[in-house]
Coordinates of C-alpha atoms in Angstrom, one line a residue:
Chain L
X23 CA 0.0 0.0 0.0
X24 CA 1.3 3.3 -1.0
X25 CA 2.1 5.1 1.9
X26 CA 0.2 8.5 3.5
X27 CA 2.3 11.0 1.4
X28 CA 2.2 9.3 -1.9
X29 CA -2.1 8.8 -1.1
X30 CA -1.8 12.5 -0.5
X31 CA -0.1 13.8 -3.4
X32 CA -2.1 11.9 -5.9
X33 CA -5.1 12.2 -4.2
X34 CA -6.6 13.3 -1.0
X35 CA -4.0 16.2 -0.8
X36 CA -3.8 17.0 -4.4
X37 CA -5.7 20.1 -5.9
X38 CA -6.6 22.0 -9.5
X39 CA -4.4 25.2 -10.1
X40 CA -5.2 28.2 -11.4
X41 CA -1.8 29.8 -12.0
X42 CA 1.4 28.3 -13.0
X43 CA 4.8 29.0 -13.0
X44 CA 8.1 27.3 -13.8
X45 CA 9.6 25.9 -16.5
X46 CA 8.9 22.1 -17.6
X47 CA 11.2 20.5 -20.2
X48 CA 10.3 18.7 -23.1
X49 CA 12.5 15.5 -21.4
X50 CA 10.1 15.6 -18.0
X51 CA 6.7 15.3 -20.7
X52 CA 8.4 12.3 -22.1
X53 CA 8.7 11.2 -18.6
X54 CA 5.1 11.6 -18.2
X55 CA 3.9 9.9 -20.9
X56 CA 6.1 7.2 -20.3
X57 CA 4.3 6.6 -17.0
X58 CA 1.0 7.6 -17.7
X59 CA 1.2 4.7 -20.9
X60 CA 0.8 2.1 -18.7
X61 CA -2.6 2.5 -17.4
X62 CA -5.2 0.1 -18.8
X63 CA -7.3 0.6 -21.8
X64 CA -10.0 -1.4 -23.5
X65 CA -8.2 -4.3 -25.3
X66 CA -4.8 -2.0 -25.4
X67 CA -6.6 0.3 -27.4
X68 CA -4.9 3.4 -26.5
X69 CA -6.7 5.8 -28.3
X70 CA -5.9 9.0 -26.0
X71 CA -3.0 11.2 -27.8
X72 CA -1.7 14.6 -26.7
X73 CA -0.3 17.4 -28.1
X74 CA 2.3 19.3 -26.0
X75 CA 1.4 23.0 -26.2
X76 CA 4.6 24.8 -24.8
X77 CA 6.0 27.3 -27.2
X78 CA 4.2 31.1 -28.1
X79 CA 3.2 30.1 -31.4
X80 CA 1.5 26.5 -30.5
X81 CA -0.3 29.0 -27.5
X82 CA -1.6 31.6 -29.9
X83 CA -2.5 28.8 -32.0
X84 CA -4.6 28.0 -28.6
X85 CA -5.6 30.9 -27.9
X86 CA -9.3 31.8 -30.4
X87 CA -10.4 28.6 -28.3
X88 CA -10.0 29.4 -24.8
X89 CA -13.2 30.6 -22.7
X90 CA -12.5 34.1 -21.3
X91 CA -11.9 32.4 -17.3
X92 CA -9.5 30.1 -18.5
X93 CA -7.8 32.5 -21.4
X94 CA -4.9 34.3 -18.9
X95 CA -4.0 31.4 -16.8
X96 CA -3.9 29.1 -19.7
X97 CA -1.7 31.8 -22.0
X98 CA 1.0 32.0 -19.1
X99 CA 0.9 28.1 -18.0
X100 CA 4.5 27.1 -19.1
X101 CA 2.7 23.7 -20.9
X102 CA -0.8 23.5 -21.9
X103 CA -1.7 19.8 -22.7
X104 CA -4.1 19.0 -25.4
X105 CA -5.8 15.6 -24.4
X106 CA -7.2 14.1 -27.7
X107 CA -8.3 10.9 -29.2
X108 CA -7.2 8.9 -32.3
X109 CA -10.5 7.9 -34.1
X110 CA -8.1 5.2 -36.0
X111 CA -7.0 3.9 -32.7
X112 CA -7.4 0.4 -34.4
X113 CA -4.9 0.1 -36.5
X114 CA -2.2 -0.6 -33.7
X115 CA -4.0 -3.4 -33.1
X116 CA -1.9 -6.6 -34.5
X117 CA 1.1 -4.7 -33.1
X118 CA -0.8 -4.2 -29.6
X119 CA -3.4 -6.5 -29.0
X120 CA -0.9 -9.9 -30.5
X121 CA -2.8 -12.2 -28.8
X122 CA -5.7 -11.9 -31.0
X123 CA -4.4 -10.9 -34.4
X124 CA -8.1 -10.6 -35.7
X125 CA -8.9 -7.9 -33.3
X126 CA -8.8 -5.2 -35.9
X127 CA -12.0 -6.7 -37.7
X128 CA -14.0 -5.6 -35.1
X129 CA -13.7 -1.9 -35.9
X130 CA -13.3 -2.0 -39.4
X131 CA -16.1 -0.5 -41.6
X132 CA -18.3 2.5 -42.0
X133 CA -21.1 1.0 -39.7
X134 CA -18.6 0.9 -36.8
X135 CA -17.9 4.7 -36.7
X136 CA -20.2 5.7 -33.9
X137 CA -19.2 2.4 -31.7
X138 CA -15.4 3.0 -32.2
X139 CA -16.1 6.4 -31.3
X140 CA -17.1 5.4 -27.7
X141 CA -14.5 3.2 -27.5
X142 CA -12.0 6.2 -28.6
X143 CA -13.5 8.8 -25.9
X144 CA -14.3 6.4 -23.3
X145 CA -10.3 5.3 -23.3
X146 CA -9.0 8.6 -23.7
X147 CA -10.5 9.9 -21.1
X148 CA -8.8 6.9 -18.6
X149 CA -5.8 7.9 -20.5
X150 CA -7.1 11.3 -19.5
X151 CA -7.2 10.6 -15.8
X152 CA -4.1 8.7 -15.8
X153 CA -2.5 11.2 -17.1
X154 CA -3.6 13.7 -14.5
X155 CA -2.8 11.1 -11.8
X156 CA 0.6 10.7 -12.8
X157 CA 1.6 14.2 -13.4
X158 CA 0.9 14.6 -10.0
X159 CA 3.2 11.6 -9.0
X160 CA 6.2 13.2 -10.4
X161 CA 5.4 16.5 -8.7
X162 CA 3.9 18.5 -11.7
X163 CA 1.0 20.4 -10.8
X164 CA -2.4 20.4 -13.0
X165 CA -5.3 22.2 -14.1
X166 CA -7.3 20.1 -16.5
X167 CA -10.5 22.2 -18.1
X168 CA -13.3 21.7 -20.2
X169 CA -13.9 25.1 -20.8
X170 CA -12.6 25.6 -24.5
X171 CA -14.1 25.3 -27.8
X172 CA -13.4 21.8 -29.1
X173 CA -13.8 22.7 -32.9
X174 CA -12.1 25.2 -33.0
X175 CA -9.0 23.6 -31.2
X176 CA -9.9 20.7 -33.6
X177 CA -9.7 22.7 -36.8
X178 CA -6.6 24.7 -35.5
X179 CA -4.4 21.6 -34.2
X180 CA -6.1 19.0 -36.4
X181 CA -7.4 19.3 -40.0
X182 CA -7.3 16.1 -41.2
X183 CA -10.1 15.3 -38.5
X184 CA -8.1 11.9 -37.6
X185 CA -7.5 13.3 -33.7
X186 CA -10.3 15.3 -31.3
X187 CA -9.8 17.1 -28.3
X188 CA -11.3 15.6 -25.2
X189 CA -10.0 18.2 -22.7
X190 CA -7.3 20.2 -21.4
X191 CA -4.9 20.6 -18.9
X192 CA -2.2 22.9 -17.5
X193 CA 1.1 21.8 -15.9
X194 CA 3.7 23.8 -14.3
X195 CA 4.0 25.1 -10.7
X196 CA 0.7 25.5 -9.1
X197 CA 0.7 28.9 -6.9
X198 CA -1.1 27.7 -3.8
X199 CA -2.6 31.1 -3.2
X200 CA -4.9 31.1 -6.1
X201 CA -6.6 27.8 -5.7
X202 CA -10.3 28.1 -4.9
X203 CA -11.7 26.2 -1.4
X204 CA -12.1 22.9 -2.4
X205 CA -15.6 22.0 -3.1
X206 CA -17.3 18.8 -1.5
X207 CA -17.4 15.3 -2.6
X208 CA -20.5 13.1 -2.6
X209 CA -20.8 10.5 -0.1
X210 CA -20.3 7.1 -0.1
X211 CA -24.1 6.8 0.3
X212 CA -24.7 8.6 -2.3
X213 CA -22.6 7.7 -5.2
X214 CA -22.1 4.1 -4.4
X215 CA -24.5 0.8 -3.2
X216 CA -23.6 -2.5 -2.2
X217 CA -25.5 -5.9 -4.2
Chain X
X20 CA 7.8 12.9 -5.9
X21 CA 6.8 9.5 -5.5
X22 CA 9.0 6.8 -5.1
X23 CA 10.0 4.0 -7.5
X24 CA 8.0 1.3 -5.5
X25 CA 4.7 3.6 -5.2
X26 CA 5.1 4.3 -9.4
X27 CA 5.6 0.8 -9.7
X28 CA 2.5 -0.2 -7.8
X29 CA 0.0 2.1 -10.0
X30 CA 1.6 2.1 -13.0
X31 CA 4.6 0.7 -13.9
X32 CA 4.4 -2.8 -12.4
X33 CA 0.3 -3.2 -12.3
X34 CA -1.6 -5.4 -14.2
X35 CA -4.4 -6.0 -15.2
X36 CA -5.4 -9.5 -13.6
X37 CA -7.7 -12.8 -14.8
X38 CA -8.3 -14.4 -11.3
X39 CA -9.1 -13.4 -8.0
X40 CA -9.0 -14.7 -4.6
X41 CA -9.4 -13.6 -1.5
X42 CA -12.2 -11.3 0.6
X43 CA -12.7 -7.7 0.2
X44 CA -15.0 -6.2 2.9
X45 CA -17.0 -3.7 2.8
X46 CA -14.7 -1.6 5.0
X47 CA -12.2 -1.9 1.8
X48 CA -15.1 -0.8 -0.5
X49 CA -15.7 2.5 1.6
X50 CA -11.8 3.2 1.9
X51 CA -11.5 2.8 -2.1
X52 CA -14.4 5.0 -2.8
X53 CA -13.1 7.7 0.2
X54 CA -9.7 8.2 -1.8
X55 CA -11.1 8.0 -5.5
X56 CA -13.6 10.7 -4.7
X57 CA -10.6 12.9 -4.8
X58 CA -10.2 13.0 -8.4
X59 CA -11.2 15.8 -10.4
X60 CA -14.2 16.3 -12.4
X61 CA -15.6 19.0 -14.6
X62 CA -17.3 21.9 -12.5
X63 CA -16.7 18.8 -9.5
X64 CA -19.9 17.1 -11.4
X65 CA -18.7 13.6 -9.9
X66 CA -21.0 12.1 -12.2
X67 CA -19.4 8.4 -11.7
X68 CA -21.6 6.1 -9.9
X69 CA -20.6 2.7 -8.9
X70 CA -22.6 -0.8 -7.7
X71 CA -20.3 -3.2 -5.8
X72 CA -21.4 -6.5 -6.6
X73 CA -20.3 -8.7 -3.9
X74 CA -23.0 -11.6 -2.7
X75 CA -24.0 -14.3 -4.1
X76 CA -27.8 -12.9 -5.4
X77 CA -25.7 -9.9 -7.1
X78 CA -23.5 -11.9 -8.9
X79 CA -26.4 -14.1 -10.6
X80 CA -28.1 -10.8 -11.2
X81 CA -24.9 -10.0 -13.3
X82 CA -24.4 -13.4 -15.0
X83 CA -26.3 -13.0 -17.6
X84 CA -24.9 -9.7 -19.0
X85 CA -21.2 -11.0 -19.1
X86 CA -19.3 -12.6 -22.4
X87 CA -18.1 -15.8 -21.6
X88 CA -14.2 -14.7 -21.9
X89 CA -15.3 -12.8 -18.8
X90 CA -17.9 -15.3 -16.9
X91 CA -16.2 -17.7 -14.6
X92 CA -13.3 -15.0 -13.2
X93 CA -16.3 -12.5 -13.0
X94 CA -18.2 -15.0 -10.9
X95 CA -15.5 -16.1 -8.7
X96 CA -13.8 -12.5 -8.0
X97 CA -14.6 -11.4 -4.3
X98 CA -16.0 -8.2 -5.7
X99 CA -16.9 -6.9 -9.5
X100 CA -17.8 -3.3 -9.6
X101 CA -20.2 -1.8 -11.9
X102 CA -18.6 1.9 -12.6
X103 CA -21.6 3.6 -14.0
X104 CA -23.6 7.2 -13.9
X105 CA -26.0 9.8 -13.3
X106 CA -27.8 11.0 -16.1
X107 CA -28.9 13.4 -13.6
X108 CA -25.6 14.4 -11.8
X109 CA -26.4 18.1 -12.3
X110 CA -29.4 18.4 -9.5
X111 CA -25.9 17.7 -6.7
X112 CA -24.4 20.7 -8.4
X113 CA -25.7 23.7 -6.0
X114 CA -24.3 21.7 -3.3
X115 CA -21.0 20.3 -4.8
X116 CA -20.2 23.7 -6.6
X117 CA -21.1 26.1 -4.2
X118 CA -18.9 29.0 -6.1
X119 CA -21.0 28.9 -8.7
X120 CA -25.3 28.7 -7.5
X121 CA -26.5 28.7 -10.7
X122 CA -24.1 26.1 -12.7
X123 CA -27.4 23.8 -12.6
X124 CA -29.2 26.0 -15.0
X125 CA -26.7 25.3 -17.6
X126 CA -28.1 21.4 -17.4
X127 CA -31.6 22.0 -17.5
X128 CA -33.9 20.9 -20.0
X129 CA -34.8 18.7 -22.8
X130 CA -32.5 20.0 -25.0
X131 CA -29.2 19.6 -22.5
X132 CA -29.7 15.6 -22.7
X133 CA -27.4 14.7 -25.3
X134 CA -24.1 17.3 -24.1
X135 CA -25.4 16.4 -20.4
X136 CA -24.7 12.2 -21.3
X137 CA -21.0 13.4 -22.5
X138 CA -20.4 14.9 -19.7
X139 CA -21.5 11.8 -17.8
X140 CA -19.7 9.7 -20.1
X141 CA -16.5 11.2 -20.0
X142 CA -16.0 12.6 -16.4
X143 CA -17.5 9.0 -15.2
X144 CA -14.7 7.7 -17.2
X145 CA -12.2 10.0 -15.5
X146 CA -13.6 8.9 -12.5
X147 CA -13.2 5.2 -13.7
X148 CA -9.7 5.6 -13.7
X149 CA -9.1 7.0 -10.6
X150 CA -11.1 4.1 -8.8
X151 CA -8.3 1.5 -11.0
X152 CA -5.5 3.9 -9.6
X153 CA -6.8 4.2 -6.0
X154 CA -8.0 0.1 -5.9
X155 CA -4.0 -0.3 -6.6
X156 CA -2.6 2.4 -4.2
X157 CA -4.6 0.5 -1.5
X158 CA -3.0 -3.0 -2.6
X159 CA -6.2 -4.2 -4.1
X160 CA -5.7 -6.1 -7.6
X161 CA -8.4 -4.7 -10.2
X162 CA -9.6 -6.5 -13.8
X163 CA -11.3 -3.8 -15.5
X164 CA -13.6 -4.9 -18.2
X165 CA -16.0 -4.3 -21.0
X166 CA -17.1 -7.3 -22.2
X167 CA -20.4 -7.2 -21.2
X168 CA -24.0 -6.5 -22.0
X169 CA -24.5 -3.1 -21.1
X170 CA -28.3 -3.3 -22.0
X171 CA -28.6 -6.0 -19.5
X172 CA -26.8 -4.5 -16.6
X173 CA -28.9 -1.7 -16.9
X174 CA -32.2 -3.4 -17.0
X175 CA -31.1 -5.9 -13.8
X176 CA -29.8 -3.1 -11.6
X177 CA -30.9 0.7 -13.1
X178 CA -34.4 -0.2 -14.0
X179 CA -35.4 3.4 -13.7
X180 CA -32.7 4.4 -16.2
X181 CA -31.6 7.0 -14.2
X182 CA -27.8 5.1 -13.5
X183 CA -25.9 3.6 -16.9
X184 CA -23.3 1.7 -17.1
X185 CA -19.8 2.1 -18.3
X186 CA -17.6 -1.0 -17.6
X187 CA -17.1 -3.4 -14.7
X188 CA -13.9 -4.3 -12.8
X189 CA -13.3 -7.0 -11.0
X190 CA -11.6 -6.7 -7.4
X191 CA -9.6 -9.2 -4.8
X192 CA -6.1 -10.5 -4.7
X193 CA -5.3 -11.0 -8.3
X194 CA -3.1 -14.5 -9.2
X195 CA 0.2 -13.1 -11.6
X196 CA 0.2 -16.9 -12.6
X197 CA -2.9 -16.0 -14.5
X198 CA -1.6 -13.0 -16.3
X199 CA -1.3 -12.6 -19.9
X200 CA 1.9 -11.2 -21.4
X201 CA 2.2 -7.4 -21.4
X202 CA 0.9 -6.2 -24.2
X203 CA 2.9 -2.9 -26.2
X204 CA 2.2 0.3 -25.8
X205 CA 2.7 3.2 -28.0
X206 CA 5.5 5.3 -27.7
X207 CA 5.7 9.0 -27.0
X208 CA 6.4 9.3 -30.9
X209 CA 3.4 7.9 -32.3
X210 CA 0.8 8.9 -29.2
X211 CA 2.2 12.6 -28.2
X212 CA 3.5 15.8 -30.6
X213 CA 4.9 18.5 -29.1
X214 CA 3.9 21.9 -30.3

C-alpha cells in the first residue's frame, strides 16, 4: 500500500491550479507519458493522444479557443496539454493486442464509426485521468479544463479530422494562493450501493 | 515525488489481472471509494456512480450480461464493480459547486440531454480511472472490463434508467500466474507531438 504521502499527493492532498509558473522541459513530458502509458485501456486500445502546447506560437495557435476564465492562466501556463483521441485507434492493433491478431476486424467499416467512437472517448479519457494522476506523482502540478471550444481547437491543431480534443490541462508550478476552497465530494451513500 | 515502488504499484508494475482470490469487505469498498472521490471532475460534477457487486444474489443478477471470456473469473472474483452514472448528476451541483449557484441552469432541460450524457460519459470515465489507480494504491488487484452487455446490466440493476453503465472491474487478490503477457504500448512518438 502506498504510503500517506504518496495517497496524499495523488489524491486526498492534491488540488486543481489556477496559476502556473516554472519551466517544464520537453525530457520531464516524455517522462510523463512514459508513465502515464501504462494505465489500462479497453483491449490495449490506446486511443488518447496529446499534443504538448509549450511554445508562443503552438499557445496563440490555442488561444481563439479558450473561454475568457481560463484564457490568462492558460496563455501563461508554461505547458498546456491537449488531451485528444485517435479515431483510428485500431490500426495498432496486431502490433498491440498480439494475442488476438483478428482484433482489428472488429472496428473495421463505415457501420462501426459511432461504436469506435465510444470506445476512442471512453479510453481517452482513462488515459485522460491517468495522465492527471501521474503528473501529480512526479510533482507537476495540474489544471485540466473543459472550458474551450473543441472545434475550434480541432480545426486549428487537427485538420485532417483523424484526432479530437477531449479536454485540457495545464502543468507547471501551481501557486497555492490562487486555488479556490475545495468543493465537497459526494458521499459514499450517495454515489455508491452495495448488491 | 513518488518513489519508484509507489510508481511501480499504480503504473509501472500493475496489471491487469484474470483471477481473484481472496475477501474484500465492505470496510475496503468504503476506503476505495473515500480516496477516488478525490479525483477531479468537470465543475466537480462527480457524475461516476458505482454498484459493488459482492453476494451471491448480485453476482447471478450479473451473469447473464457477461461474455463468456469474462464469466467464470467474474463470478468467482470477491468483488466486481459496476462503474456507472448519473444521467442526472447536475441536480448535486448547488451543493458540490457552491462558487458557482446557478451552474445547474446550464443542465436543465430537454435539449441539455445529449451534451449532459457526455459529460456523464467522460467525467465518469475519469472517474473510472481513478477508482483503478486508487484500488491499486490501497493493494487491491483490479480487472477492469467491457465485455459485457451493457443493455442488460442496466435493465437488472438501473431499471429506472436513471444510473448507466460504463464498464465493470473485477476486485480481490489478483493471481500473476494468471496473467497474460504485457501487451505494447505506443510510444511517445506515435501517441504525443509537441507543439
Amino acid at each position: 500500500m502506498l504510503d500517506s504521502k504518496a495517497l496524499d499527493a495523488i489524491f486526498r492532498a492534491a488540488r486543481t491550479h489556477n496559476a502556473f509558473s516554472g519551466t517544464v522541459d520537453d525530457a520531464r513530458l516524455r517522462e510523463l507519458y512514459e508513465l502515464m502509458k501504462w494505465g489500462p485501456t479497453t483491449m490495449n486500445t490506446q486511443p488518447g493522444r496529446i499534443v504538448f502546447v509549450r511554445t508562443k506560437e503552438g499557445k496563440e495557435k490555442l488561444r481563439p479557443a479558450l473561454s475568457p476564465g481560463n484564457l490568462d492562466k492558460t496563455m501563461a501556463a508554461p505547458v498546456t496539454a491537449i488531451l485528444a483521441y485517435d479515431l483510428q485507434f485500431y490500426e495498432n492493433l496486431p502490433r498491440t493486442f498480439p494475442h488476438r491478431p483478428d482484433a482489428i476486424k472488429g472496428f473495421q467499416g463505415e457501420e462501426k464509426k459511432v461504436a469506435n467512437e465510444k470506445v476512442a472517448f471512453r479510453n481517452a479519457s482513462l488515459q485522460g485521468a491517468y495522465f492527471i494522476v501521474a503528473a501529480r506523482a512526479l510533482d507537476l502540478d495540474t489544471g485540466p479544463m473543459s472550458g474551450f471550444d473543441n472545434a475550434k481547437v480541432d480545426a486549428a491543431f487537427f485538420p485532417d479530422g483523424l484526432w479530437k480534443s477531449n479536454f485540457l490541462c495545464n502543468l507547471g508550478k501551481g501557486d497555492p494562493a490562487k486555488i479556490f476552497a475545495r468543493s465537497p465530494r459526494l458521499t459514499f451513500e450517495e454515489a455508491c450501493r452495495l448488491a
